Tab-separated table of C-alpha atoms in Angstrom:
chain	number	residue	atom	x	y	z
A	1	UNK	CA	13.748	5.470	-5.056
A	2	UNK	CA	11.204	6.143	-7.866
A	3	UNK	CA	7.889	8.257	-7.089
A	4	UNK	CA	4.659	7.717	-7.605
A	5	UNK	CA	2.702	10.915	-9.134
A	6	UNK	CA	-0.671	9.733	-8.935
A	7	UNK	CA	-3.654	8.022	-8.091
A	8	UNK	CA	-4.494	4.624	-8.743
A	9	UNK	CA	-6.384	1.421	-8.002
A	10	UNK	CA	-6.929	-2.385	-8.959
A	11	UNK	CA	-8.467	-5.038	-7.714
A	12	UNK	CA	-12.175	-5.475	-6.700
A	13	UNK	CA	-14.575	-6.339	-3.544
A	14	UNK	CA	-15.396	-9.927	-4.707
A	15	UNK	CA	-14.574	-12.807	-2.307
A	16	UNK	CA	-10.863	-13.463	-2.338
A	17	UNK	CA	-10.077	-10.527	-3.790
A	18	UNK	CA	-9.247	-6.889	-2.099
A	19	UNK	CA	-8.927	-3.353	-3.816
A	20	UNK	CA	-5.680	-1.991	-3.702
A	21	UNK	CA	-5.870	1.989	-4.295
A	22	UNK	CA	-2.152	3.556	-4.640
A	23	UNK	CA	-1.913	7.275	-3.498
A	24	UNK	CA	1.060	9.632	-3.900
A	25	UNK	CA	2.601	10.474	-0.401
A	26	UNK	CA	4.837	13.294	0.404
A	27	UNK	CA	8.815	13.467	0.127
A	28	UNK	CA	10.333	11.425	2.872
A	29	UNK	CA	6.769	9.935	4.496
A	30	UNK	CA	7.497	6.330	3.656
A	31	UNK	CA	4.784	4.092	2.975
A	32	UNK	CA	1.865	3.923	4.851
A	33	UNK	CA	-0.860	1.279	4.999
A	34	UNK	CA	-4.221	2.031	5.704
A	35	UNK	CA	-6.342	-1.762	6.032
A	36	UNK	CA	-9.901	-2.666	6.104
A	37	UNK	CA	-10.360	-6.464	6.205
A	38	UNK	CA	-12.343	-8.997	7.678
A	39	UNK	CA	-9.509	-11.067	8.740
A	40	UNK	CA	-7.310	-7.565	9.710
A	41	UNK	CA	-6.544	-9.318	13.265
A	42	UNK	CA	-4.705	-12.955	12.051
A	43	UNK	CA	-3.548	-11.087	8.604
A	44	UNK	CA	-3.238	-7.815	9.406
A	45	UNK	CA	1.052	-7.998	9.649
A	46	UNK	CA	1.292	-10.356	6.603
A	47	UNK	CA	-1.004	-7.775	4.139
A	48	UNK	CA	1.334	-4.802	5.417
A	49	UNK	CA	4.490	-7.403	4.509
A	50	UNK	CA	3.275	-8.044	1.335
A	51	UNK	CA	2.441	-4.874	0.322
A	52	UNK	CA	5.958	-3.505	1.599
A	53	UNK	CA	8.371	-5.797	-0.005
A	54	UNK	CA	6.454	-5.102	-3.346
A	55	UNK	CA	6.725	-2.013	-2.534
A	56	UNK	CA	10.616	-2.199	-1.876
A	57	UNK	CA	11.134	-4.195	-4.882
A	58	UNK	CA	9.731	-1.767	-7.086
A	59	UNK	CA	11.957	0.925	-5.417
A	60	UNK	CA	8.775	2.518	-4.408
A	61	UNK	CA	8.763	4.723	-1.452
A	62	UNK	CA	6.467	7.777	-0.317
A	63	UNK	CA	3.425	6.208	-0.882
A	64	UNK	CA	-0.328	5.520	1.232
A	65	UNK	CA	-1.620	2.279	0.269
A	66	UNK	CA	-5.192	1.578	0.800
A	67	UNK	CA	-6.266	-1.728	0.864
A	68	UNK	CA	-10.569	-3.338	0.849
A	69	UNK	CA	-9.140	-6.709	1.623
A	70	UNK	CA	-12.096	-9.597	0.840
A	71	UNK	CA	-9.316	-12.849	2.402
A	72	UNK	CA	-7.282	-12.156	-0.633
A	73	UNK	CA	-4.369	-14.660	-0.888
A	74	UNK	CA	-0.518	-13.088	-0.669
A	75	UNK	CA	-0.404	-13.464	-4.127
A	76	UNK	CA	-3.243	-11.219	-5.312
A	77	UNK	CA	-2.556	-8.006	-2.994
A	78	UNK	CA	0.754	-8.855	-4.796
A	79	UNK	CA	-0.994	-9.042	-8.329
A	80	UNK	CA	-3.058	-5.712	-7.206
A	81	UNK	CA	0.015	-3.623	-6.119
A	82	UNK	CA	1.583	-3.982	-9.257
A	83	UNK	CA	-1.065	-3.311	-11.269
A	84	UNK	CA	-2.188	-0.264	-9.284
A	85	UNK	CA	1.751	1.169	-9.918
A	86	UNK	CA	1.348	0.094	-13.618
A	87	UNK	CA	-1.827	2.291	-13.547
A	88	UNK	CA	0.424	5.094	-11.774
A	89	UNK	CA	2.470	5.033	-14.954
A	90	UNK	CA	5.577	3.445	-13.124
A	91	UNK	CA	7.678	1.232	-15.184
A	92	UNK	CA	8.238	-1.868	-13.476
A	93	UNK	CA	10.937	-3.645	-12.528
A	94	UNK	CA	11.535	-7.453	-13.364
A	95	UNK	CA	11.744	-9.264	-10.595
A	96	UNK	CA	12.623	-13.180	-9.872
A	97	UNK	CA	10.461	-14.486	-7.171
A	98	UNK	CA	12.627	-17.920	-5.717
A	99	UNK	CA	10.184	-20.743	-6.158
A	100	UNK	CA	10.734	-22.194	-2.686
A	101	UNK	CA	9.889	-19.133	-0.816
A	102	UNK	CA	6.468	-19.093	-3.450
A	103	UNK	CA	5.908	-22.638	-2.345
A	104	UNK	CA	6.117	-21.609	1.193
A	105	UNK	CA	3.827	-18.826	0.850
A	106	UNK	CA	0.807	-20.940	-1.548
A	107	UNK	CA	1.396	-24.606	1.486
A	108	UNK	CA	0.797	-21.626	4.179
A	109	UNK	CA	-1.830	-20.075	3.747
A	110	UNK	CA	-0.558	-16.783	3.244
């Protein structure tokens, strides 16, 4: 696992949108998700998925993720996770998304 050594955020509080703030955690916490959204109730479970398999794909671990979520689509918490770790100074990983489980995600809703 790769650690994160400091603070940082991207995204913003326009409609569709959320702010994504990336803070260092101690050794052997995990990642923790802290939520404020209008919608926390019916997307509460699919932000914190999100978030985590980014997360997990990036071999990121030890983390608290904050998230000002405006009904941001899967796609853009994804967008705003990676660019917060960029703007940890993480090198990311390449990673191949499959195209039917995109589809999935864009025809849900999610």
């Amino acid at each position: 696992m790769r650690k994160v050594t400091k603070i940082a955020q991207a995204g913003s509080i326009e409609s569709n949108d959320a702010i994504i703030t990336i803070v260092p955690g101690e050794a052997g916490s995990g990642v923790s998700t802290d939520i404020e959204s209008s919608v926390l109730i019916q997307y509460g479970d699919a932000i914190k998925q999100v978030i985590a398999k980014t997360l997990a794909e990036q071999s990121i671990s030890d983390v608290c993720v904050k998230v000002i979520d405006r009904g941001a689509l899967d796609c853009t918490i994804r967008a705003r996770v990676l660019a917060a770790l960029l703007r940890t100074g993480v090198e990311l990983k390449e990673v191949f998304v499959d195209a039917a489980e995109k589809n999935d995600a864009v025809y849900s809703g999610k």
